Amino acid sequence: MSDADVIDAEVAADDTISFSRIGYERRRPTWDDADMQDVAGRTVVVSGGTAGVGLGASTSLAALGAHVVMLGRSADRGEAAVKEVVAATGNQRVEWVRLDLSSLESVRATAAELLERLPRIHVLINNAGGMWDEWETSVDGIEMSWATNIVGPYLLTELLLDRLAESAPARIVEMTSGGAYSQRLTLGELRGEADAFDPKATYSRTKRAQIVLTELRAAELADRGIVVHVTHPGWTDSPGLRESGAMQGFIRRFESDFRTPEQGADTAVWLSSAREPGATSGLFWHDRRPRETHRVDATRETEQDRRELVELLRRLTGLA
Ligand SMILES: NC(=O)c1ccc[n+]([C@@H]2O[C@H](COP(=O)([O-])OP(=O)(O)OC[C@H]3O[C@@H](n4cnc5c(N)ncnc54)[C@H](OP(=O)(O)O)[C@@H]3O)[C@@H](O)[C@H]2O)c1
């Protein structure tokens, strides 16, 4: 076992260390950034690139010389984020494009605009997402956590797949949450069952679905030159976390050890740029190492659950 293995294993034994800034700071000196330079000049699309973890990722990728395209709902926040990233990195190839993931019409419009504007898309980071405190439905009648975290990103990814394949070698990176460990894949909310809703559990089920979709896509895209990975940022200071009603107790307890957005985004940036993850696919990463996808048998889904997820997503997005 190398020193890096020993440090990683010690940190991984306790989530309050592993997920927090303490874990990041202990592991950081064991990493080598030397192989992250190839992303220079490549086009990276980051959903939710205008705040929190996504802004951290956009800043780090721009600093590495990537052409960064941030997606989000607000033109004001988009323009401010572009200025911030350009000022921080000196990289002028930073853009913002409007996207509301909770609206299928908006997703289709954004995909069309991206295909028009970007002759190549080398990396898609499906980062935007959130937790809802109450049952709410999208303009398409879909529960908001599922609409924003899964259904919209599923459609966006499907619509960009051919461009990613044309740009191969290409990568898709999903931003899930450690909360996924607590939930099995269940689809009640996605079928419109309001009594299945619970803010944290529903959010965590969407985050479980991202891990499942990553594994399915990795198999499906293996011969198209696209690798697919999923990561979680640990506990990261962000506007979304700060504003969440359901997370206020958690914030009071752990805020002194939250990661910065750049620290939270580090593994997503590494997955987008480093050579090692370009040679594998379908893995779940935290702090630059593959991690287990389940900690207890009760969260394991069946093949039938996976099939139902994809069938439902294809029907809801009109791709069936
Ligand atoms: N922060 C954490 O500790 C933590 C922990 C585990 C997992 N995560 C995951 O990390 C990701 C980012 O989280 P965060 O805490 O950085 O979130 P955040 O602070 O809420 O930022 C969300 C970003 O997504 C965009 N966004 C929100 N709703 C959108 C929509 N409907 N359509 C398009 N863009 C939208 C926002 O831009 P606009 O407002 O301009 O649309 C913003 O850029 C999420 O997937 C989250 O589940 C975060």
mmCIF file with all atom_site columns, C-alpha atoms in Angstrom, residues 8-211:
data_model
loop_
_atom_site.group_PDB
_atom_site.id
_atom_site.type_symbol
_atom_site.label_atom_id
_atom_site.label_alt_id
_atom_site.label_comp_id
_atom_site.label_asym_id
_atom_site.label_entity_id
_atom_site.label_seq_id
_atom_site.pdbx_PDB_ins_code
_atom_site.Cartn_x
_atom_site.Cartn_y
_atom_site.Cartn_z
_atom_site.occupancy
_atom_site.B_iso_or_equiv
_atom_site.pdbx_formal_charge
_atom_site.auth_seq_id
_atom_site.auth_comp_id
_atom_site.auth_asym_id
_atom_site.auth_atom_id
_atom_site.pdbx_PDB_model_num
ATOM 1   C CA . ASP A 1 8   ? -7.175  7.719  1.545   1.00 0.00 ? 8   ASP A CA 1
ATOM 2   C CA . ALA A 1 9   ? -8.311  4.688  3.548   1.00 0.00 ? 9   ALA A CA 1
ATOM 3   C CA . GLU A 1 10  ? -8.020  6.554  6.856   1.00 0.00 ? 10  GLU A CA 1
ATOM 4   C CA . VAL A 1 11  ? -10.016 9.497  5.486   1.00 0.00 ? 11  VAL A CA 1
ATOM 5   C CA . ALA A 1 12  ? -12.630 7.276  3.812   1.00 0.00 ? 12  ALA A CA 1
ATOM 6   C CA . ALA A 1 13  ? -13.438 5.556  7.116   1.00 0.00 ? 13  ALA A CA 1
ATOM 7   C CA . ASP A 1 14  ? -15.412 8.576  8.355   1.00 0.00 ? 14  ASP A CA 1
ATOM 8   C CA . ASP A 1 15  ? -17.795 10.572 6.130   1.00 0.00 ? 15  ASP A CA 1
ATOM 9   C CA . THR A 1 16  ? -17.534 13.652 8.349   1.00 0.00 ? 16  THR A CA 1
ATOM 10  C CA . ILE A 1 17  ? -13.852 13.745 7.397   1.00 0.00 ? 17  ILE A CA 1
ATOM 11  C CA . SER A 1 18  ? -14.056 12.312 3.884   1.00 0.00 ? 18  SER A CA 1
ATOM 12  C CA . PHE A 1 19  ? -16.896 14.529 2.645   1.00 0.00 ? 19  PHE A CA 1
ATOM 13  C CA . SER A 1 20  ? -15.697 17.713 4.373   1.00 0.00 ? 20  SER A CA 1
ATOM 14  C CA . ARG A 1 21  ? -12.821 20.092 3.713   1.00 0.00 ? 21  ARG A CA 1
ATOM 15  C CA . ILE A 1 22  ? -10.683 18.089 6.143   1.00 0.00 ? 22  ILE A CA 1
ATOM 16  C CA . GLY A 1 23  ? -10.782 15.061 3.828   1.00 0.00 ? 23  GLY A CA 1
ATOM 17  C CA . TYR A 1 24  ? -9.972  17.179 0.792   1.00 0.00 ? 24  TYR A CA 1
ATOM 18  C CA . GLU A 1 25  ? -7.014  18.825 2.545   1.00 0.00 ? 25  GLU A CA 1
ATOM 19  C CA . ARG A 1 26  ? -5.595  15.512 3.752   1.00 0.00 ? 26  ARG A CA 1
ATOM 20  C CA . ARG A 1 27  ? -5.827  13.873 0.326   1.00 0.00 ? 27  ARG A CA 1
ATOM 21  C CA . ARG A 1 28  ? -4.766  16.893 -1.770  1.00 0.00 ? 28  ARG A CA 1
ATOM 22  C CA . PRO A 1 29  ? -0.981  16.554 -1.272  1.00 0.00 ? 29  PRO A CA 1
ATOM 23  C CA . THR A 1 30  ? -1.155  12.952 -2.574  1.00 0.00 ? 30  THR A CA 1
ATOM 24  C CA . TRP A 1 31  ? -2.505  14.026 -5.995  1.00 0.00 ? 31  TRP A CA 1
ATOM 25  C CA . ASP A 1 32  ? -0.564  14.959 -9.098  1.00 0.00 ? 32  ASP A CA 1
ATOM 26  C CA . ASP A 1 33  ? -2.171  17.445 -11.518 1.00 0.00 ? 33  ASP A CA 1
ATOM 27  C CA . ALA A 1 34  ? 0.389   16.822 -14.254 1.00 0.00 ? 34  ALA A CA 1
ATOM 28  C CA . ASP A 1 35  ? -1.984  14.925 -16.545 1.00 0.00 ? 35  ASP A CA 1
ATOM 29  C CA . MET A 1 36  ? -4.841  17.456 -16.471 1.00 0.00 ? 36  MET A CA 1
ATOM 30  C CA . GLN A 1 37  ? -3.472  19.728 -19.218 1.00 0.00 ? 37  GLN A CA 1
ATOM 31  C CA . ASP A 1 38  ? -5.063  17.971 -22.219 1.00 0.00 ? 38  ASP A CA 1
ATOM 32  C CA . VAL A 1 39  ? -8.387  19.705 -21.576 1.00 0.00 ? 39  VAL A CA 1
ATOM 33  C CA . ALA A 1 40  ? -6.863  22.969 -22.859 1.00 0.00 ? 40  ALA A CA 1
ATOM 34  C CA . GLY A 1 41  ? -8.707  24.016 -26.015 1.00 0.00 ? 41  GLY A CA 1
ATOM 35  C CA . ARG A 1 42  ? -11.452 21.418 -25.511 1.00 0.00 ? 42  ARG A CA 1
ATOM 36  C CA . THR A 1 43  ? -15.090 22.443 -25.150 1.00 0.00 ? 43  THR A CA 1
ATOM 37  C CA . VAL A 1 44  ? -16.721 21.681 -21.814 1.00 0.00 ? 44  VAL A CA 1
ATOM 38  C CA . VAL A 1 45  ? -20.427 22.318 -21.183 1.00 0.00 ? 45  VAL A CA 1
ATOM 39  C CA . VAL A 1 46  ? -21.318 22.728 -17.490 1.00 0.00 ? 46  VAL A CA 1
ATOM 40  C CA . SER A 1 47  ? -24.961 22.792 -16.403 1.00 0.00 ? 47  SER A CA 1
ATOM 41  C CA . GLY A 1 48  ? -25.372 25.006 -13.350 1.00 0.00 ? 48  GLY A CA 1
ATOM 42  C CA . GLY A 1 49  ? -22.001 26.561 -14.117 1.00 0.00 ? 49  GLY A CA 1
ATOM 43  C CA . THR A 1 50  ? -23.014 29.928 -12.696 1.00 0.00 ? 50  THR A CA 1
ATOM 44  C CA . ALA A 1 51  ? -22.987 29.176 -8.952  1.00 0.00 ? 51  ALA A CA 1
ATOM 45  C CA . GLY A 1 52  ? -21.674 26.828 -6.282  1.00 0.00 ? 52  GLY A CA 1
ATOM 46  C CA . VAL A 1 53  ? -19.954 23.616 -7.376  1.00 0.00 ? 53  VAL A CA 1
ATOM 47  C CA . GLY A 1 54  ? -20.574 24.339 -11.076 1.00 0.00 ? 54  GLY A CA 1
ATOM 48  C CA . LEU A 1 55  ? -18.955 27.772 -10.847 1.00 0.00 ? 55  LEU A CA 1
ATOM 49  C CA . GLY A 1 56  ? -16.013 26.150 -9.053  1.00 0.00 ? 56  GLY A CA 1
ATOM 50  C CA . ALA A 1 57  ? -15.733 23.621 -11.899 1.00 0.00 ? 57  ALA A CA 1
ATOM 51  C CA . SER A 1 58  ? -16.051 26.307 -14.586 1.00 0.00 ? 58  SER A CA 1
ATOM 52  C CA . THR A 1 59  ? -13.325 28.399 -12.950 1.00 0.00 ? 59  THR A CA 1
ATOM 53  C CA . SER A 1 60  ? -10.897 25.489 -12.612 1.00 0.00 ? 60  SER A CA 1
ATOM 54  C CA . LEU A 1 61  ? -11.552 24.285 -16.181 1.00 0.00 ? 61  LEU A CA 1
ATOM 55  C CA . ALA A 1 62  ? -11.077 27.801 -17.572 1.00 0.00 ? 62  ALA A CA 1
ATOM 56  C CA . ALA A 1 63  ? -7.819  28.028 -15.619 1.00 0.00 ? 63  ALA A CA 1
ATOM 57  C CA . LEU A 1 64  ? -6.709  24.823 -17.379 1.00 0.00 ? 64  LEU A CA 1
ATOM 58  C CA . GLY A 1 65  ? -7.415  26.513 -20.746 1.00 0.00 ? 65  GLY A CA 1
ATOM 59  C CA . ALA A 1 66  ? -10.726 24.833 -21.623 1.00 0.00 ? 66  ALA A CA 1
ATOM 60  C CA . HIS A 1 67  ? -13.461 26.520 -23.641 1.00 0.00 ? 67  HIS A CA 1
ATOM 61  C CA . VAL A 1 68  ? -16.185 26.654 -20.970 1.00 0.00 ? 68  VAL A CA 1
ATOM 62  C CA . VAL A 1 69  ? -19.907 26.939 -21.713 1.00 0.00 ? 69  VAL A CA 1
ATOM 63  C CA . MET A 1 70  ? -21.965 27.491 -18.574 1.00 0.00 ? 70  MET A CA 1
ATOM 64  C CA . LEU A 1 71  ? -25.699 26.789 -18.567 1.00 0.00 ? 71  LEU A CA 1
ATOM 65  C CA . GLY A 1 72  ? -28.310 28.292 -16.242 1.00 0.00 ? 72  GLY A CA 1
ATOM 66  C CA . ARG A 1 73  ? -31.669 30.048 -16.009 1.00 0.00 ? 73  ARG A CA 1
ATOM 67  C CA . SER A 1 74  ? -30.718 33.641 -15.310 1.00 0.00 ? 74  SER A CA 1
ATOM 68  C CA . ALA A 1 75  ? -28.993 35.914 -17.837 1.00 0.00 ? 75  ALA A CA 1
ATOM 69  C CA . ASP A 1 76  ? -27.899 38.255 -15.010 1.00 0.00 ? 76  ASP A CA 1
ATOM 70  C CA . ARG A 1 77  ? -26.285 35.437 -13.064 1.00 0.00 ? 77  ARG A CA 1
ATOM 71  C CA . GLY A 1 78  ? -24.841 34.042 -16.306 1.00 0.00 ? 78  GLY A CA 1
ATOM 72  C CA . GLU A 1 79  ? -23.218 37.326 -17.326 1.00 0.00 ? 79  GLU A CA 1
ATOM 73  C CA . ALA A 1 80  ? -21.866 37.868 -13.813 1.00 0.00 ? 80  ALA A CA 1
ATOM 74  C CA . ALA A 1 81  ? -20.404 34.349 -13.782 1.00 0.00 ? 81  ALA A CA 1
ATOM 75  C CA . VAL A 1 82  ? -18.734 34.821 -17.183 1.00 0.00 ? 82  VAL A CA 1
ATOM 76  C CA . LYS A 1 83  ? -17.100 38.055 -15.925 1.00 0.00 ? 83  LYS A CA 1
ATOM 77  C CA . GLU A 1 84  ? -16.003 36.361 -12.718 1.00 0.00 ? 84  GLU A CA 1
ATOM 78  C CA . VAL A 1 85  ? -14.415 33.365 -14.474 1.00 0.00 ? 85  VAL A CA 1
ATOM 79  C CA . VAL A 1 86  ? -12.684 35.519 -17.118 1.00 0.00 ? 86  VAL A CA 1
ATOM 80  C CA . ALA A 1 87  ? -11.327 37.872 -14.420 1.00 0.00 ? 87  ALA A CA 1
ATOM 81  C CA . ALA A 1 88  ? -10.109 34.965 -12.272 1.00 0.00 ? 88  ALA A CA 1
ATOM 82  C CA . THR A 1 89  ? -8.430  33.013 -15.083 1.00 0.00 ? 89  THR A CA 1
ATOM 83  C CA . GLY A 1 90  ? -7.676  35.385 -17.975 1.00 0.00 ? 90  GLY A CA 1
ATOM 84  C CA . ASN A 1 91  ? -9.318  32.826 -20.295 1.00 0.00 ? 91  ASN A CA 1
ATOM 85  C CA . GLN A 1 92  ? -11.665 34.667 -22.713 1.00 0.00 ? 92  GLN A CA 1
ATOM 86  C CA . ARG A 1 93  ? -13.293 31.492 -24.086 1.00 0.00 ? 93  ARG A CA 1
ATOM 87  C CA . VAL A 1 94  ? -16.049 31.441 -21.481 1.00 0.00 ? 94  VAL A CA 1
ATOM 88  C CA . GLU A 1 95  ? -19.727 31.645 -22.440 1.00 0.00 ? 95  GLU A CA 1
ATOM 89  C CA . TRP A 1 96  ? -23.173 31.358 -20.927 1.00 0.00 ? 96  TRP A CA 1
ATOM 90  C CA . VAL A 1 97  ? -26.258 29.804 -22.557 1.00 0.00 ? 97  VAL A CA 1
ATOM 91  C CA . ARG A 1 98  ? -29.779 29.848 -21.125 1.00 0.00 ? 98  ARG A CA 1
ATOM 92  C CA . LEU A 1 99  ? -31.204 26.562 -19.840 1.00 0.00 ? 99  LEU A CA 1
ATOM 93  C CA . ASP A 1 100 ? -34.040 25.678 -17.504 1.00 0.00 ? 100 ASP A CA 1
ATOM 94  C CA . LEU A 1 101 ? -33.708 21.963 -16.843 1.00 0.00 ? 101 LEU A CA 1
ATOM 95  C CA . SER A 1 102 ? -37.162 21.817 -15.285 1.00 0.00 ? 102 SER A CA 1
ATOM 96  C CA . SER A 1 103 ? -38.768 22.593 -18.665 1.00 0.00 ? 103 SER A CA 1
ATOM 97  C CA . LEU A 1 104 ? -38.491 20.082 -21.513 1.00 0.00 ? 104 LEU A CA 1
ATOM 98  C CA . GLU A 1 105 ? -39.167 22.853 -24.020 1.00 0.00 ? 105 GLU A CA 1
ATOM 99  C CA . SER A 1 106 ? -36.255 24.859 -22.610 1.00 0.00 ? 106 SER A CA 1
ATOM 100 C CA . VAL A 1 107 ? -33.994 21.781 -22.722 1.00 0.00 ? 107 VAL A CA 1
ATOM 101 C CA . ARG A 1 108 ? -34.818 21.218 -26.389 1.00 0.00 ? 108 ARG A CA 1
ATOM 102 C CA . ALA A 1 109 ? -34.179 24.901 -27.199 1.00 0.00 ? 109 ALA A CA 1
ATOM 103 C CA . THR A 1 110 ? -30.850 24.863 -25.341 1.00 0.00 ? 110 THR A CA 1
ATOM 104 C CA . ALA A 1 111 ? -29.723 21.651 -27.023 1.00 0.00 ? 111 ALA A CA 1
ATOM 105 C CA . ALA A 1 112 ? -30.546 23.180 -30.427 1.00 0.00 ? 112 ALA A CA 1
ATOM 106 C CA . GLU A 1 113 ? -28.588 26.332 -29.550 1.00 0.00 ? 113 GLU A CA 1
ATOM 107 C CA . LEU A 1 114 ? -25.579 24.347 -28.333 1.00 0.00 ? 114 LEU A CA 1
ATOM 108 C CA . LEU A 1 115 ? -25.570 22.211 -31.485 1.00 0.00 ? 115 LEU A CA 1
ATOM 109 C CA . GLU A 1 116 ? -25.722 25.381 -33.563 1.00 0.00 ? 116 GLU A CA 1
ATOM 110 C CA . ARG A 1 117 ? -22.947 27.166 -31.660 1.00 0.00 ? 117 ARG A CA 1
ATOM 111 C CA . LEU A 1 118 ? -20.543 24.370 -30.781 1.00 0.00 ? 118 LEU A CA 1
ATOM 112 C CA . PRO A 1 119 ? -19.007 22.296 -33.601 1.00 0.00 ? 119 PRO A CA 1
ATOM 113 C CA . ARG A 1 120 ? -17.435 20.100 -30.904 1.00 0.00 ? 120 ARG A CA 1
ATOM 114 C CA . ILE A 1 121 ? -18.517 19.160 -27.389 1.00 0.00 ? 121 ILE A CA 1
ATOM 115 C CA . HIS A 1 122 ? -15.814 17.143 -25.650 1.00 0.00 ? 122 HIS A CA 1
ATOM 116 C CA . VAL A 1 123 ? -17.202 17.092 -22.109 1.00 0.00 ? 123 VAL A CA 1
ATOM 117 C CA . LEU A 1 124 ? -20.713 17.472 -20.704 1.00 0.00 ? 124 LEU A CA 1
ATOM 118 C CA . ILE A 1 125 ? -20.932 17.980 -16.943 1.00 0.00 ? 125 ILE A CA 1
ATOM 119 C CA . ASN A 1 126 ? -24.477 17.394 -15.675 1.00 0.00 ? 126 ASN A CA 1
ATOM 120 C CA . ASN A 1 127 ? -23.993 19.366 -12.492 1.00 0.00 ? 127 ASN A CA 1
ATOM 121 C CA . ALA A 1 128 ? -27.127 21.486 -11.916 1.00 0.00 ? 128 ALA A CA 1
ATOM 122 C CA . GLY A 1 129 ? -29.542 20.087 -9.384  1.00 0.00 ? 129 GLY A CA 1
ATOM 123 C CA . GLY A 1 130 ? -31.329 20.820 -6.192  1.00 0.00 ? 130 GLY A CA 1
ATOM 124 C CA . MET A 1 131 ? -33.496 19.735 -3.272  1.00 0.00 ? 131 MET A CA 1
ATOM 125 C CA . TRP A 1 132 ? -37.112 20.870 -2.912  1.00 0.00 ? 132 TRP A CA 1
ATOM 126 C CA . ASP A 1 133 ? -38.677 21.397 0.530   1.00 0.00 ? 133 ASP A CA 1
ATOM 127 C CA . GLU A 1 134 ? -42.240 20.723 -0.690  1.00 0.00 ? 134 GLU A CA 1
ATOM 128 C CA . TRP A 1 135 ? -43.981 18.732 -3.431  1.00 0.00 ? 135 TRP A CA 1
ATOM 129 C CA . GLU A 1 136 ? -43.986 20.987 -6.497  1.00 0.00 ? 136 GLU A CA 1
ATOM 130 C CA . THR A 1 137 ? -44.403 20.087 -10.143 1.00 0.00 ? 137 THR A CA 1
ATOM 131 C CA . SER A 1 138 ? -42.702 21.457 -13.247 1.00 0.00 ? 138 SER A CA 1
ATOM 132 C CA . VAL A 1 139 ? -44.406 23.014 -16.282 1.00 0.00 ? 139 VAL A CA 1
ATOM 133 C CA . ASP A 1 140 ? -44.464 19.459 -17.648 1.00 0.00 ? 140 ASP A CA 1
ATOM 134 C CA . GLY A 1 141 ? -46.234 18.164 -14.518 1.00 0.00 ? 141 GLY A CA 1
ATOM 135 C CA . ILE A 1 142 ? -43.173 16.305 -13.160 1.00 0.00 ? 142 ILE A CA 1
ATOM 136 C CA . GLU A 1 143 ? -42.091 16.502 -9.513  1.00 0.00 ? 143 GLU A CA 1
ATOM 137 C CA . MET A 1 144 ? -39.426 19.247 -9.389  1.00 0.00 ? 144 MET A CA 1
ATOM 138 C CA . SER A 1 145 ? -36.462 17.296 -7.995  1.00 0.00 ? 145 SER A CA 1
ATOM 139 C CA . TRP A 1 146 ? -36.926 14.595 -10.628 1.00 0.00 ? 146 TRP A CA 1
ATOM 140 C CA . ALA A 1 147 ? -37.677 17.134 -13.372 1.00 0.00 ? 147 ALA A CA 1
ATOM 141 C CA . THR A 1 148 ? -34.523 19.171 -12.657 1.00 0.00 ? 148 THR A CA 1
ATOM 142 C CA . ASN A 1 149 ? -32.068 16.528 -11.490 1.00 0.00 ? 149 ASN A CA 1
ATOM 143 C CA . ILE A 1 150 ? -32.964 13.686 -13.859 1.00 0.00 ? 150 ILE A CA 1
ATOM 144 C CA . VAL A 1 151 ? -35.577 14.213 -16.582 1.00 0.00 ? 151 VAL A CA 1
ATOM 145 C CA . GLY A 1 152 ? -34.144 17.477 -17.988 1.00 0.00 ? 152 GLY A CA 1
ATOM 146 C CA . PRO A 1 153 ? -30.511 16.288 -17.854 1.00 0.00 ? 153 PRO A CA 1
ATOM 147 C CA . TYR A 1 154 ? -31.534 12.955 -19.432 1.00 0.00 ? 154 TYR A CA 1
ATOM 148 C CA . LEU A 1 155 ? -33.098 14.740 -22.408 1.00 0.00 ? 155 LEU A CA 1
ATOM 149 C CA . LEU A 1 156 ? -30.212 17.216 -22.717 1.00 0.00 ? 156 LEU A CA 1
ATOM 150 C CA . THR A 1 157 ? -27.676 14.379 -22.718 1.00 0.00 ? 157 THR A CA 1
ATOM 151 C CA . GLU A 1 158 ? -29.600 12.329 -25.290 1.00 0.00 ? 158 GLU A CA 1
ATOM 152 C CA . LEU A 1 159 ? -29.872 15.354 -27.593 1.00 0.00 ? 159 LEU A CA 1
ATOM 153 C CA . LEU A 1 160 ? -26.124 16.024 -27.339 1.00 0.00 ? 160 LEU A CA 1
ATOM 154 C CA . LEU A 1 161 ? -24.938 12.408 -27.667 1.00 0.00 ? 161 LEU A CA 1
ATOM 155 C CA . ASP A 1 162 ? -24.242 12.474 -31.406 1.00 0.00 ? 162 ASP A CA 1
ATOM 156 C CA . ARG A 1 163 ? -22.189 15.668 -31.049 1.00 0.00 ? 163 ARG A CA 1
ATOM 157 C CA . LEU A 1 164 ? -20.228 14.140 -28.176 1.00 0.00 ? 164 LEU A CA 1
ATOM 158 C CA . ALA A 1 165 ? -19.610 11.017 -30.286 1.00 0.00 ? 165 ALA A CA 1
ATOM 159 C CA . GLU A 1 166 ? -18.459 13.174 -33.244 1.00 0.00 ? 166 GLU A CA 1
ATOM 160 C CA . SER A 1 167 ? -16.060 14.918 -30.820 1.00 0.00 ? 167 SER A CA 1
ATOM 161 C CA . ALA A 1 168 ? -14.682 11.647 -29.386 1.00 0.00 ? 168 ALA A CA 1
ATOM 162 C CA . PRO A 1 169 ? -12.817 10.984 -27.205 1.00 0.00 ? 169 PRO A CA 1
ATOM 163 C CA . ALA A 1 170 ? -15.563 12.581 -25.123 1.00 0.00 ? 170 ALA A CA 1
ATOM 164 C CA . ARG A 1 171 ? -16.773 12.421 -21.541 1.00 0.00 ? 171 ARG A CA 1
ATOM 165 C CA . ILE A 1 172 ? -19.996 12.795 -19.581 1.00 0.00 ? 172 ILE A CA 1
ATOM 166 C CA . VAL A 1 173 ? -19.670 13.609 -15.879 1.00 0.00 ? 173 VAL A CA 1
ATOM 167 C CA . GLU A 1 174 ? -22.673 13.437 -13.545 1.00 0.00 ? 174 GLU A CA 1
ATOM 168 C CA . MET A 1 175 ? -22.710 15.327 -10.234 1.00 0.00 ? 175 MET A CA 1
ATOM 169 C CA . THR A 1 176 ? -24.534 13.208 -7.690  1.00 0.00 ? 176 THR A CA 1
ATOM 170 C CA . SER A 1 177 ? -24.512 13.327 -3.887  1.00 0.00 ? 177 SER A CA 1
ATOM 171 C CA . GLY A 1 178 ? -23.280 11.104 -1.074  1.00 0.00 ? 178 GLY A CA 1
ATOM 172 C CA . GLY A 1 179 ? -26.967 11.104 -0.089  1.00 0.00 ? 179 GLY A CA 1
ATOM 173 C CA . ALA A 1 180 ? -27.461 8.495  -2.838  1.00 0.00 ? 180 ALA A CA 1
ATOM 174 C CA . TYR A 1 181 ? -26.029 5.903  -0.420  1.00 0.00 ? 181 TYR A CA 1
ATOM 175 C CA . SER A 1 182 ? -29.179 6.241  1.704   1.00 0.00 ? 182 SER A CA 1
ATOM 176 C CA . GLN A 1 183 ? -31.718 5.382  -1.019  1.00 0.00 ? 183 GLN A CA 1
ATOM 177 C CA . ARG A 1 184 ? -32.755 2.620  -3.356  1.00 0.00 ? 184 ARG A CA 1
ATOM 178 C CA . LEU A 1 185 ? -33.975 3.493  -6.845  1.00 0.00 ? 185 LEU A CA 1
ATOM 179 C CA . THR A 1 186 ? -37.732 3.978  -6.497  1.00 0.00 ? 186 THR A CA 1
ATOM 180 C CA . LEU A 1 187 ? -39.887 5.816  -8.985  1.00 0.00 ? 187 LEU A CA 1
ATOM 181 C CA . GLY A 1 188 ? -43.022 6.830  -7.054  1.00 0.00 ? 188 GLY A CA 1
ATOM 182 C CA . GLU A 1 189 ? -42.509 10.604 -7.330  1.00 0.00 ? 189 GLU A CA 1
ATOM 183 C CA . LEU A 1 190 ? -41.624 10.257 -10.996 1.00 0.00 ? 190 LEU A CA 1
ATOM 184 C CA . ARG A 1 191 ? -44.964 8.528  -11.499 1.00 0.00 ? 191 ARG A CA 1
ATOM 185 C CA . GLY A 1 192 ? -46.692 11.460 -9.776  1.00 0.00 ? 192 GLY A CA 1
ATOM 186 C CA . GLU A 1 193 ? -47.280 9.914  -6.321  1.00 0.00 ? 193 GLU A CA 1
ATOM 187 C CA . ALA A 1 194 ? -47.184 12.957 -4.027  1.00 0.00 ? 194 ALA A CA 1
ATOM 188 C CA . ASP A 1 195 ? -47.314 10.896 -0.826  1.00 0.00 ? 195 ASP A CA 1
ATOM 189 C CA . ALA A 1 196 ? -43.957 9.312  -1.755  1.00 0.00 ? 196 ALA A CA 1
ATOM 190 C CA . PHE A 1 197 ? -42.350 12.768 -1.413  1.00 0.00 ? 197 PHE A CA 1
ATOM 191 C CA . ASP A 1 198 ? -39.861 13.650 1.311   1.00 0.00 ? 198 ASP A CA 1
ATOM 192 C CA . PRO A 1 199 ? -37.346 16.456 0.660   1.00 0.00 ? 199 PRO A CA 1
ATOM 193 C CA . LYS A 1 200 ? -34.123 14.600 1.477   1.00 0.00 ? 200 LYS A CA 1
ATOM 194 C CA . ALA A 1 201 ? -35.245 11.099 0.452   1.00 0.00 ? 201 ALA A CA 1
ATOM 195 C CA . THR A 1 202 ? -36.673 12.269 -2.882  1.00 0.00 ? 202 THR A CA 1
ATOM 196 C CA . TYR A 1 203 ? -33.513 14.266 -3.609  1.00 0.00 ? 203 TYR A CA 1
ATOM 197 C CA . SER A 1 204 ? -31.371 11.254 -2.698  1.00 0.00 ? 204 SER A CA 1
ATOM 198 C CA . ARG A 1 205 ? -33.439 8.963  -4.966  1.00 0.00 ? 205 ARG A CA 1
ATOM 199 C CA . THR A 1 206 ? -32.749 11.290 -7.889  1.00 0.00 ? 206 THR A CA 1
ATOM 200 C CA . LYS A 1 207 ? -29.081 11.128 -6.945  1.00 0.00 ? 207 LYS A CA 1
ATOM 201 C CA . ARG A 1 208 ? -29.255 7.297  -6.868  1.00 0.00 ? 208 ARG A CA 1
ATOM 202 C CA . ALA A 1 209 ? -30.819 7.462  -10.352 1.00 0.00 ? 209 ALA A CA 1
ATOM 203 C CA . GLN A 1 210 ? -27.766 9.404  -11.610 1.00 0.00 ? 210 GLN A CA 1
ATOM 204 C CA . ILE A 1 211 ? -25.488 6.544  -10.533 1.00 0.00 ? 211 ILE A CA 1
#
